[in-house]
Tab-separated table of C-alpha atoms in Angstrom:
chain	number	residue	atom	x	y	z
B	3	MET	CA	55.703	108.371	93.661
B	4	ILE	CA	59.298	107.255	93.908
B	5	LEU	CA	61.840	108.468	91.110
B	6	GLY	CA	63.521	105.346	90.207
B	7	TYR	CA	67.238	106.648	90.599
B	8	SER	CA	67.253	108.749	93.468
B	9	ARG	CA	64.830	107.085	95.093
B	10	MET	CA	62.887	110.348	96.157
B	11	ARG	CA	59.276	109.911	97.469
B	12	TYR	CA	56.279	111.846	97.233
B	13	VAL	CA	53.825	110.597	99.326
B	14	GLU	CA	49.660	112.234	99.012
B	15	PHE	CA	46.746	111.350	100.919
B	16	THR	CA	42.835	111.854	99.316
B	17	LEU	CA	39.480	111.021	99.914
B	18	SER	CA	38.893	109.560	96.285
B	19	ILE	CA	40.930	107.756	93.414
B	20	ASP	CA	39.038	108.397	90.368
B	21	THR	CA	41.109	109.419	87.774
B	22	PRO	CA	40.304	113.341	87.737
B	23	THR	CA	41.833	112.888	91.665
B	24	LEU	CA	44.717	110.859	90.072
B	25	ILE	CA	46.058	113.324	87.402
B	26	GLN	CA	45.885	115.872	90.443
B	27	CYS	CA	48.163	113.986	92.887
B	28	HIS	CA	50.563	113.364	89.489
B	29	LEU	CA	51.194	117.817	88.959
B	30	ASN	CA	51.170	118.053	92.670
B	31	ALA	CA	53.844	115.393	92.626
B	32	PHE	CA	55.734	116.855	89.436
B	33	GLU	CA	55.537	120.277	91.219
B	34	TYR	CA	57.248	118.682	93.908
B	35	PHE	CA	59.924	117.626	91.910
B	36	GLY	CA	60.520	120.506	89.761
B	37	GLY	CA	59.597	118.553	86.574
B	38	PHE	CA	58.891	115.077	85.444
B	39	THR	CA	59.885	111.955	84.127
B	40	GLN	CA	59.846	110.247	80.566
B	41	GLU	CA	58.558	107.336	81.691
B	42	ILE	CA	56.169	106.319	84.386
B	43	LEU	CA	55.022	102.681	85.594
B	44	TYR	CA	51.979	102.267	86.457
B	45	ASP	CA	49.740	99.614	87.989
B	46	ASN	CA	46.767	97.793	85.494
B	47	MET	CA	44.210	100.196	87.356
B	48	LYS	CA	41.155	101.235	85.297
B	49	GLN	CA	42.319	105.355	86.306
B	50	VAL	CA	44.622	104.618	83.760
B	51	VAL	CA	44.166	101.763	81.543
B	52	ILE	CA	40.706	100.213	80.143
B	53	LYS	CA	41.633	97.329	78.311
B	54	ARG	CA	45.590	96.177	78.203
B	55	ALA	CA	47.199	94.950	76.117
B	56	LEU	CA	50.313	92.729	75.708
B	57	LYS	CA	52.057	95.981	74.640
B	58	SER	CA	51.854	98.913	76.599
B	59	SER	CA	51.398	100.979	73.798
B	60	ASP	CA	49.097	99.084	71.734
B	61	SER	CA	46.398	99.068	75.291
B	62	GLU	CA	43.535	100.879	75.476
B	63	TRP	CA	44.091	104.566	77.899
B	64	ASN	CA	41.921	105.762	80.290
B	65	PRO	CA	40.092	108.513	77.945
B	66	GLN	CA	41.183	111.399	80.240
B	67	PHE	CA	44.371	109.989	81.593
B	68	GLU	CA	45.808	109.895	77.582
B	69	GLU	CA	44.666	113.493	77.041
B	70	PHE	CA	46.955	114.131	80.243
B	71	PHE	CA	49.894	112.028	79.698
B	72	LYS	CA	50.013	113.139	75.963
B	73	CYS	CA	49.952	116.765	77.300
B	74	PHE	CA	52.735	116.585	79.328
B	75	GLY	CA	54.582	113.904	76.923
B	76	PHE	CA	55.828	111.546	79.053
B	77	ILE	CA	55.573	107.650	78.009
B	78	PRO	CA	53.125	105.476	80.688
B	79	ARG	CA	54.418	101.721	81.250
B	80	LEU	CA	52.200	98.858	82.394
B	81	CYS	CA	53.327	96.571	84.629
B	82	ARG	CA	53.206	92.633	83.781
B	83	PRO	CA	49.971	90.959	85.685
B	84	TYR	CA	50.577	89.266	88.172
B	85	ARG	CA	53.865	89.657	89.052
B	86	PRO	CA	54.414	92.288	91.701
B	87	GLN	CA	58.290	92.295	91.775
B	88	THR	CA	57.803	94.920	88.465
B	89	LYS	CA	56.530	97.406	91.016
B	90	GLY	CA	58.881	96.832	93.846
B	91	LYS	CA	60.034	100.295	94.458
B	92	ILE	CA	56.401	101.721	95.128
B	93	GLU	CA	55.423	98.313	96.819
B	94	ASN	CA	58.342	98.662	99.288
B	95	THR	CA	57.355	102.559	99.537
B	96	VAL	CA	53.777	101.828	100.434
B	97	GLY	CA	54.792	99.559	103.450
B	98	PHE	CA	57.466	101.643	103.977
B	99	VAL	CA	54.546	104.735	104.467
B	100	LYS	CA	52.607	102.371	106.478
B	101	ARG	CA	55.149	101.546	108.910
B	102	ASP	CA	57.342	104.500	109.286
B	103	PHE	CA	54.373	107.557	108.923
B	104	PHE	CA	50.887	106.346	109.463
B	105	LEU	CA	51.280	103.760	112.542
B	106	GLY	CA	50.232	105.433	115.276
B	107	ARG	CA	49.966	109.173	114.096
B	108	ARG	CA	46.785	111.349	114.645
B	109	PHE	CA	45.497	114.052	112.747
B	110	THR	CA	42.293	116.366	113.002
B	111	SER	CA	41.385	116.541	108.786
B	112	LEU	CA	43.034	115.854	105.465
B	113	GLU	CA	44.580	118.840	105.129
B	114	ASP	CA	46.885	117.884	108.633
B	115	LEU	CA	47.670	114.466	107.707
B	116	ASN	CA	48.919	115.922	103.800
B	117	ALA	CA	50.712	118.705	106.215
B	118	GLN	CA	52.352	116.205	108.256
B	119	VAL	CA	53.459	113.785	105.457
B	120	HIS	CA	55.598	116.165	103.847
B	121	ARG	CA	57.311	117.322	106.850
B	122	TRP	CA	58.334	113.349	106.894
B	123	LEU	CA	59.122	113.462	103.410
B	124	GLU	CA	61.755	116.036	104.042
B	125	ARG	CA	62.957	113.565	106.820
B	126	VAL	CA	63.480	110.432	104.794
B	127	ASN	CA	64.492	112.371	101.393
B	128	SER	CA	67.522	113.615	103.434
B	129	THR	CA	68.136	110.091	105.229
B	130	VAL	CA	70.578	107.647	103.442
B	131	HIS	CA	67.872	104.873	101.612
B	132	GLY	CA	68.081	101.687	102.555
B	133	THR	CA	68.613	100.108	99.017
B	134	THR	CA	71.597	102.709	97.711
B	135	TYR	CA	72.666	103.124	100.807
B	136	GLN	CA	72.944	107.230	99.663
B	137	ILE	CA	70.371	110.250	100.473
B	138	PRO	CA	67.797	110.745	97.702
B	139	LEU	CA	68.202	114.400	97.812
B	140	GLU	CA	71.602	113.988	96.928
B	141	ARG	CA	70.939	111.744	94.256
B	142	PHE	CA	68.169	114.051	93.242
B	143	LYS	CA	70.508	116.261	91.732
B	144	GLU	CA	71.656	113.517	88.908
B	145	GLU	CA	68.007	112.998	88.117
B	146	LYS	CA	67.100	114.358	84.075
B	147	LEU	CA	63.849	115.775	84.713
B	148	SER	CA	61.831	117.470	81.644
B	149	PRO	CA	60.988	121.212	83.245
B	150	LEU	CA	57.589	121.965	83.938
B	151	ASP	CA	57.849	125.453	81.805
B	152	GLN	CA	58.327	123.410	78.833
B	153	VAL	CA	54.269	122.208	79.077
B	154	PRO	CA	51.123	124.662	79.315
B	155	PRO	CA	48.918	124.992	82.424
B	156	TYR	CA	46.608	121.784	82.463
B	157	LYS	CA	43.776	122.181	84.327
B	158	VAL	CA	41.985	118.937	85.806
B	159	VAL	CA	38.483	118.538	84.913
B	160	HIS	CA	36.197	116.591	87.087
B	161	LYS	CA	33.268	115.438	85.289
B	162	GLU	CA	29.300	115.229	86.180
B	163	THR	CA	25.920	114.457	84.836
B	164	ARG	CA	22.628	116.440	85.644
B	165	LYS	CA	19.229	116.849	84.501
B	166	VAL	CA	18.507	120.673	84.240
B	167	SER	CA	14.609	120.530	85.822
B	168	ARG	CA	11.603	122.367	84.267
B	169	ASP	CA	12.064	125.340	86.454
B	170	CYS	CA	15.514	125.823	84.772
B	171	TYR	CA	17.721	124.836	87.581
B	172	ILE	CA	20.577	122.096	88.567
B	173	SER	CA	21.484	121.009	91.722
B	174	PHE	CA	24.910	120.350	92.570
B	175	LEU	CA	26.415	119.988	96.063
B	176	GLY	CA	23.107	120.841	98.096
B	177	ASN	CA	22.652	124.061	96.018
B	178	LYS	CA	20.983	124.963	92.992
B	179	TYR	CA	22.101	127.224	89.602
B	180	SER	CA	19.986	128.466	86.649
B	181	VAL	CA	20.749	127.273	83.104
B	182	PRO	CA	19.503	128.880	79.889
B	183	TYR	CA	15.685	128.229	79.705
B	184	ARG	CA	15.940	126.750	76.359
B	185	PHE	CA	17.396	123.722	78.152
B	186	ALA	CA	15.022	122.577	80.338
B	187	GLY	CA	14.805	119.095	80.728
B	188	ARG	CA	18.071	118.426	78.971
B	189	THR	CA	20.745	116.395	80.317
B	190	ALA	CA	23.552	117.959	81.195
B	191	GLU	CA	27.441	117.364	81.936
B	192	LEU	CA	29.047	119.934	84.290
B	193	GLN	CA	33.010	119.866	84.214
B	194	ILE	CA	34.220	121.385	87.624
B	195	LEU	CA	37.188	123.553	88.066
B	196	GLU	CA	39.161	125.169	90.844
B	197	GLY	CA	36.164	126.780	92.597
B	198	ILE	CA	33.748	127.044	89.323
B	199	PHE	CA	31.791	124.590	87.254
B	200	GLU	CA	30.736	124.871	83.387
B	201	VAL	CA	27.550	123.124	81.771
B	202	TYR	CA	27.653	121.833	78.704
B	203	VAL	CA	25.059	120.535	76.894
B	204	ASP	CA	25.628	118.600	73.566
B	205	TYR	CA	28.696	119.871	73.809
B	206	GLU	CA	28.080	123.332	74.225
B	207	LYS	CA	29.275	125.468	76.722
B	208	VAL	CA	26.037	127.217	78.228
B	209	CYS	CA	26.767	128.600	81.405
B	210	GLU	CA	29.328	128.567	84.217
B	211	HIS	CA	28.981	129.402	87.728
B	212	GLU	CA	30.885	130.147	90.699
B	213	ILE	CA	30.666	127.243	93.094
B	214	LEU	CA	28.597	128.662	95.997
B	215	PRO	CA	29.697	127.722	100.014
B	216	GLY	CA	27.311	126.370	101.722
B	217	ASN	CA	23.925	124.558	100.559
B	218	CYS	CA	20.244	125.618	100.264
B	219	ARG	CA	21.489	128.460	98.408
B	220	VAL	CA	20.751	129.648	94.828
B	221	SER	CA	22.111	130.841	92.038
B	222	ARG	CA	20.723	132.538	89.469
B	223	LYS	CA	21.437	134.591	86.194
B	224	LYS	CA	18.754	137.287	84.893
B	225	GLU	CA	19.892	136.569	81.684
B	226	HIS	CA	18.989	132.833	81.510
B	227	PHE	CA	15.228	134.074	81.738
B	228	GLN	CA	15.357	136.660	78.858
B	229	GLY	CA	12.566	135.816	76.518
B	230	LEU	CA	11.028	133.389	78.289
B	231	LEU	CA	8.060	135.739	79.243
B	232	SER	CA	7.574	136.697	75.716
B	233	GLU	CA	7.553	132.905	74.520
B	234	ILE	CA	5.669	132.455	77.494
B	235	LEU	CA	2.522	135.268	76.116
B	236	LYS	CA	3.404	134.006	72.833
B	237	GLU	CA	2.254	130.610	73.724
B	238	ASN	CA	-0.622	131.779	75.383
B	239	SER	CA	-1.972	133.591	72.589
B	240	LYS	CA	-1.901	130.993	70.483
B	241	CYS	CA	-3.865	128.652	72.678
B	242	LYS	CA	-6.477	131.841	72.764
B	243	LYS	CA	-6.643	131.959	69.318
B	244	ASP	CA	-7.162	128.130	68.744
B	245	SER	CA	-10.396	128.212	71.569
B	246	GLN	CA	-11.572	131.311	69.862
B	247	ILE	CA	-12.304	129.528	66.075
B	248	PRO	CA	-15.768	128.522	65.409
B	249	LEU	CA	-17.428	125.932	66.384
B	250	LYS	CA	-19.004	124.218	62.296
B	251	PHE	CA	-21.720	121.899	62.719
B	252	SER	CA	-22.948	120.116	59.904
B	253	ASP	CA	-26.707	119.354	58.713
B	254	PRO	CA	-28.232	115.882	60.521
B	255	GLU	CA	-28.987	113.971	58.195
B	256	VAL	CA	-32.586	112.701	57.170
B	257	GLU	CA	-33.650	109.533	55.847
B	258	LYS	CA	-35.766	109.674	52.441
B	259	ARG	CA	-38.595	107.240	51.962
B	260	SER	CA	-40.964	107.002	49.183
B	261	ILE	CA	-44.093	109.295	49.276
B	262	ASP	CA	-45.730	105.462	48.811
B	263	VAL	CA	-44.610	104.523	52.550
B	264	TYR	CA	-47.001	107.706	54.039
B	265	GLU	CA	-49.953	107.019	51.508
B	266	ILE	CA	-49.900	103.123	53.098
B	267	PHE	CA	-50.090	104.606	56.912
B	268	SER	CA	-53.461	107.069	55.629
B	269	GLU	CA	-55.069	103.839	54.478
B	270	GLY	CA	-54.769	102.117	57.871
B	271	GLY	CA	-51.796	99.934	56.495
B	272	PHE	CA	-49.660	97.300	58.127
B	273	GLU	CA	-51.989	95.563	60.060
């Protein structure tokens, strides 16, 4: 992200490009700058817009991203298709990062890479910019940013879908977590927050769990199975009662013949 007037930059590397990750990067950038601008220019990517209209404001936005920008109150603007010059500042910044920071750099992890790029940002934001011939950090003092304290805390939610097993568990990141037994066999939505996730069935929150470290572990909550035994016993009792219903047999039907038939037999008829 780059601020149009001051040319202050923010860079972050991630392992995902989904909408929640994009939103989290926005939050990190806003924190870095100490605020946010009234308008932000975007490429026509699906994480932001689903269907682009001729006028940006008439476009069909990604629902999760729309919730985000409406919460903060900034206006998203979309670049004109096939006109890369409309986002020249960010295109130049990407090239600059590749040449000046990334080329030949070594790192041991994603955390290490982001720590290095933050140190790099301290240097380049304090160095004369090639276009403005001024130091971004000095021009930044003139930026009119909306303060973060005007916006309520925003939680980035990652969503995934899971099927509740017959034994009332769902799987997540190699571990198993219990769900109230009445939802066995149902499809659940996981809303993943920092360190925990919430489970929803038909938009109803049914439980939440702390995310377990490692794998092959089980998080079981006793209350999820309360009442299950009594229901099983009740069902078994009903089945047993049904099996004890006495069987009723109807009398067999016997063919009725005229007495004349028997008289014929006794007289040696039907030769």
